[in-house]
PDB file of C-alpha atoms in Angstrom:
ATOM      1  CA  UNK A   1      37.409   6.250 -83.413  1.00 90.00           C
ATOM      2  CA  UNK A   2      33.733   7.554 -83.430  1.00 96.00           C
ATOM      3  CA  UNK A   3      31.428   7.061 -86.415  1.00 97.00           C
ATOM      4  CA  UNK A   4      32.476  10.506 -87.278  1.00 97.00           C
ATOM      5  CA  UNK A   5      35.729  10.449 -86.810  1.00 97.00           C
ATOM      6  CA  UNK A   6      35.997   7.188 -89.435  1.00 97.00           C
ATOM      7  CA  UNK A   7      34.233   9.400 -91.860  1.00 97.00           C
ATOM      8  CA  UNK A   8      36.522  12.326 -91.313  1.00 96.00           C
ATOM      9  CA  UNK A   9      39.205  10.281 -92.023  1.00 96.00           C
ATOM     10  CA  UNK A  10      37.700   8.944 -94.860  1.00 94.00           C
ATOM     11  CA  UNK A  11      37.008  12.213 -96.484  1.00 93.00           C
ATOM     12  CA  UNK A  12      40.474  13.473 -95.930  1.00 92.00           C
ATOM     13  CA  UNK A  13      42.032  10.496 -97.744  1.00 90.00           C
ATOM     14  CA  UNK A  14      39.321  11.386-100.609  1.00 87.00           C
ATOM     15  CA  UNK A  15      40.804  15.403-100.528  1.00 86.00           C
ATOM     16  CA  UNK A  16      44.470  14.197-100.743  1.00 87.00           C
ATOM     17  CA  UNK A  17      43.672  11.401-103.855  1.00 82.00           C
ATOM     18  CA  UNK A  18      44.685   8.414-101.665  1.00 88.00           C
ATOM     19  CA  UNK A  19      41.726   6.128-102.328  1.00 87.00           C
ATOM     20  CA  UNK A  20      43.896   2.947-100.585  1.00 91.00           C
ATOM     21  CA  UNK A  21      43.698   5.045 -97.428  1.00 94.00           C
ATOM     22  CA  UNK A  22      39.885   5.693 -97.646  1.00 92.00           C
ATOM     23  CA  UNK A  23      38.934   2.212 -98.606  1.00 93.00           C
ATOM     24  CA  UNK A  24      40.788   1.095 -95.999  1.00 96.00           C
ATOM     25  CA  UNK A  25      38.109   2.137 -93.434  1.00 97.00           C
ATOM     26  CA  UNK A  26      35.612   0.211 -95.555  1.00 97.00           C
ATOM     27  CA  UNK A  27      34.474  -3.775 -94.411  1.00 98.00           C
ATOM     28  CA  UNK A  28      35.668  -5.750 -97.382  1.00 97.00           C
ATOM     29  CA  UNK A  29      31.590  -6.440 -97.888  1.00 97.00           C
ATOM     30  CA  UNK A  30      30.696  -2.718 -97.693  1.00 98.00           C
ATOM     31  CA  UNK A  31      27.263  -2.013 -99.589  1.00 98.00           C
ATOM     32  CA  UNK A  32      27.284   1.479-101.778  1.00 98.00           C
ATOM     33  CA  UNK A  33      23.355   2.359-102.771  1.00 98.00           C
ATOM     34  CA  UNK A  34      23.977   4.514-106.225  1.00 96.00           C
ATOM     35  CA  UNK A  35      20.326   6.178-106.416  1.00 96.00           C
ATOM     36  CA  UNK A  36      18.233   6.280-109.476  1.00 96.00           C
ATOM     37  CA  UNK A  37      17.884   5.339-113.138  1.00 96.00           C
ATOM     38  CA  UNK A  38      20.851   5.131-115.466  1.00 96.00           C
ATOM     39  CA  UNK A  39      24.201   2.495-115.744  1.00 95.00           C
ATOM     40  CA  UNK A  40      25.622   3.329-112.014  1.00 97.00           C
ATOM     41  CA  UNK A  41      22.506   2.770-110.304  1.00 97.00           C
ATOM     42  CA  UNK A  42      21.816   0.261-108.170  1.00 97.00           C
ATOM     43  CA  UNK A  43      23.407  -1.549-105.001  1.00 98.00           C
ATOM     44  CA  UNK A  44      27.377  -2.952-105.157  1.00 98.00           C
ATOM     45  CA  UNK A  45      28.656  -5.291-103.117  1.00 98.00           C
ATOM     46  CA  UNK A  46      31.919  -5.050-101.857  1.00 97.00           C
ATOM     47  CA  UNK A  47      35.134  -2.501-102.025  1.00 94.00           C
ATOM     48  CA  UNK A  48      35.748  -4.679-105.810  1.00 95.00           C
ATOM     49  CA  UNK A  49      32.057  -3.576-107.101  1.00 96.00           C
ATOM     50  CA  UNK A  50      32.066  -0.125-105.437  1.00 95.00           C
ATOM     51  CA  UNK A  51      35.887   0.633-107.045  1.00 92.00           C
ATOM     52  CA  UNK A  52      34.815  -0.764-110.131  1.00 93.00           C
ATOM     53  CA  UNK A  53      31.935   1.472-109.990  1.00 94.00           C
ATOM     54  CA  UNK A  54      33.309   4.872-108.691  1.00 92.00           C
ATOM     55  CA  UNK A  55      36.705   4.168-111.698  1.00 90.00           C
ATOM     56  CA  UNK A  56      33.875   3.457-114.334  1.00 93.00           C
ATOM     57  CA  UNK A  57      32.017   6.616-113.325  1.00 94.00           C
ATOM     58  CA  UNK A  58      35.601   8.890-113.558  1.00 91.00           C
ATOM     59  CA  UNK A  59      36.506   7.410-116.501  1.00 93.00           C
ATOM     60  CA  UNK A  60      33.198   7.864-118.328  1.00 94.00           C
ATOM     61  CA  UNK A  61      33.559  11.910-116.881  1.00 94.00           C
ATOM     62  CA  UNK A  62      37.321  12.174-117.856  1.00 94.00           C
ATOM     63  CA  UNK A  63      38.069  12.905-114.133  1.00 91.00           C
ATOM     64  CA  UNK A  64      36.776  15.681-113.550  1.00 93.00           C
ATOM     65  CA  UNK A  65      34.274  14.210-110.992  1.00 92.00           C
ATOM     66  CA  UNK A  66      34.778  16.288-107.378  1.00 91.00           C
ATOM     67  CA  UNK A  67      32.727  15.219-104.306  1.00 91.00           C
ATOM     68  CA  UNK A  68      33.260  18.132-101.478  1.00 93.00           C
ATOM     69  CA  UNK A  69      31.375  17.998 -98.002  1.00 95.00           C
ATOM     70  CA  UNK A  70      29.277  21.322 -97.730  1.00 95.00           C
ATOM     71  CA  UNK A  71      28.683  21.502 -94.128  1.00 96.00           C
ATOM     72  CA  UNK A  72      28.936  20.076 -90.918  1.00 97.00           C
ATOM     73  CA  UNK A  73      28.884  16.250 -90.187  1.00 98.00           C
ATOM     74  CA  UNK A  74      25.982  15.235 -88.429  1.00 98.00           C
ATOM     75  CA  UNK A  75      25.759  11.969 -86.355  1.00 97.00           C
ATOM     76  CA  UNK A  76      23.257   9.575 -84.691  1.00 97.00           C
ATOM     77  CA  UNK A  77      24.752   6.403 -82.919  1.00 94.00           C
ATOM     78  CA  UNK A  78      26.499   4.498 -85.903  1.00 96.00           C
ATOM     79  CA  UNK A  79      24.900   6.717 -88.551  1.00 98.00           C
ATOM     80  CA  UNK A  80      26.738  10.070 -90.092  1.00 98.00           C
ATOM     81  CA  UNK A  81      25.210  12.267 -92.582  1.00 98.00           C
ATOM     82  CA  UNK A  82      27.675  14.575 -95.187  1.00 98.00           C
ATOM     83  CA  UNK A  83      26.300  17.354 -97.089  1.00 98.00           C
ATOM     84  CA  UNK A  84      28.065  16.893-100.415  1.00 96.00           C
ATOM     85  CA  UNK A  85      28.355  19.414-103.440  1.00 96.00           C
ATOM     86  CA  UNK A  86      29.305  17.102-106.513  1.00 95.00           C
ATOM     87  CA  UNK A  87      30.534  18.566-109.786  1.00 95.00           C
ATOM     88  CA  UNK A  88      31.004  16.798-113.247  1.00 95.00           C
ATOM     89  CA  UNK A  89      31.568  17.240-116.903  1.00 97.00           C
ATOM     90  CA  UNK A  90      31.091  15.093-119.944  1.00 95.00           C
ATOM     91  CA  UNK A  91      31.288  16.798-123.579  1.00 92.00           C
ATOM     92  CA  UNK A  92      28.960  19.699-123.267  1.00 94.00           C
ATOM     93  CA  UNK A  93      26.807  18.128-120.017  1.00 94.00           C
ATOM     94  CA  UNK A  94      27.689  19.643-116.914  1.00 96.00           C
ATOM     95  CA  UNK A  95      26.403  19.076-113.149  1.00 97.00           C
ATOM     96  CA  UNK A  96      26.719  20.874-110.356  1.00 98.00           C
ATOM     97  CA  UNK A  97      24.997  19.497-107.593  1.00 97.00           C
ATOM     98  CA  UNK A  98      24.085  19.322-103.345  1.00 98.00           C
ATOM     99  CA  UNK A  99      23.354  16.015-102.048  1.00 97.00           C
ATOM    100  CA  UNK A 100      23.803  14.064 -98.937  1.00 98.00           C
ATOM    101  CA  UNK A 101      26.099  11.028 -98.674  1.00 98.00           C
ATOM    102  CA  UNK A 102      24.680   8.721 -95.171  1.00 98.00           C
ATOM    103  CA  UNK A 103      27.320   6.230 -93.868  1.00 98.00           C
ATOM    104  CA  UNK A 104      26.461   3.493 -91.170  1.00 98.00           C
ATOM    105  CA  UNK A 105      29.606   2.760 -89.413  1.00 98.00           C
ATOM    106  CA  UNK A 106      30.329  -0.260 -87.168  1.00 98.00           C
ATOM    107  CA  UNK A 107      33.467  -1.407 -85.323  1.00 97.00           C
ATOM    108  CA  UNK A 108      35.496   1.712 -86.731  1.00 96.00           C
ATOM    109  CA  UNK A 109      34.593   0.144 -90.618  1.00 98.00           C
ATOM    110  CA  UNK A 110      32.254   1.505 -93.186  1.00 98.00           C
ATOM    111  CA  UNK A 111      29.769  -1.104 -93.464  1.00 98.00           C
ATOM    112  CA  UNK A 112      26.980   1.254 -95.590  1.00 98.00           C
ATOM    113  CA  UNK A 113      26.985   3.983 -98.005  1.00 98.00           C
ATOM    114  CA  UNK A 114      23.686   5.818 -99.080  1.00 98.00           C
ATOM    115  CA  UNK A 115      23.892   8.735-101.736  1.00 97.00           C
ATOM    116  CA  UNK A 116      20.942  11.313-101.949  1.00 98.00           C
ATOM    117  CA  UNK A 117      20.830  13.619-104.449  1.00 96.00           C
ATOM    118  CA  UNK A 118      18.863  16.950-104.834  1.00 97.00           C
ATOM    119  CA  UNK A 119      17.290  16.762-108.053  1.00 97.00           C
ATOM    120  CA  UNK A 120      17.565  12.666-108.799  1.00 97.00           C
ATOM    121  CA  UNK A 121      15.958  13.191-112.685  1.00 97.00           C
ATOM    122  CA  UNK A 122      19.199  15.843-113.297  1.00 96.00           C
ATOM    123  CA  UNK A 123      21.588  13.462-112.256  1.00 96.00           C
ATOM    124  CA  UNK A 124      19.935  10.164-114.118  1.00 96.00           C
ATOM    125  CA  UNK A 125      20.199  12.527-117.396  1.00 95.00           C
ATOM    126  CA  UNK A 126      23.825  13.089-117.043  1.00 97.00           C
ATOM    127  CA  UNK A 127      25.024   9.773-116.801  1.00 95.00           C
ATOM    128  CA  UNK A 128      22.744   8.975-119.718  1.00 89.00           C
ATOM    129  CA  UNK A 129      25.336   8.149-122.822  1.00 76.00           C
TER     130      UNK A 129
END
């Protein structure tokens, strides 16, 4: 498979709920970079930190967390960039959001995941408790 071809699969394992499928494209030591400034942030290590991680972050939004590509996959060599809308809502905070998810793919595996967001400062305020 090409780089984007892993992440397409990826994506469409996300859309149909099966997370087994799309971590299964992962490197057990995959590295997921959570920008900015509030409990999520920061770099995990591995597909036990980043589940950990992504469950902590649906829990604490009572599932209704949706990540949706908004346009067309873009790659360069091992590197493919997904325009991402992301919606959430705890209590009475709500985000709606574009950002950009970057993967770095090697030997068919997810070895990299980097999550831009467009307004960072939004964000870090809604996962405030």
């Amino acid at each position: 498979m090409t780089s984007k071809e892993v992440i397409e699969y990826y994506l469409k394992a996300l859309e149909t709920g099966d997370v087994p499928k799309a971590f299964s494209v992962f490197t057990p030591d995959a590295r997921w970079h959570q920008p900015g400034n509030h409990k999520f942030s920061g770099v995990k290590k591995g597909l036990e930190e980043i589940g950990n991680m992504l469950g902590a972050m649906m829990e604490n939004v009572a599932g209704s967390l949706v990540v949706k590509p908004n346009g067309a996959l873009m790659e360069s060599d091992n590197l493919v960039a997904c325009p991402v809308r992301f919606t959430a809502t705890k209590g009475s905070k709500s985000i709606d959001m574009n950002g950009v998810d970057l993967f770095e793919v090697k030997e068919g595996k997810i070895t990299q995941v980097w999550l831009f967001s467009d307004d960072q400062q939004q964000e870090d305020m809604f996962w405030q408790d």
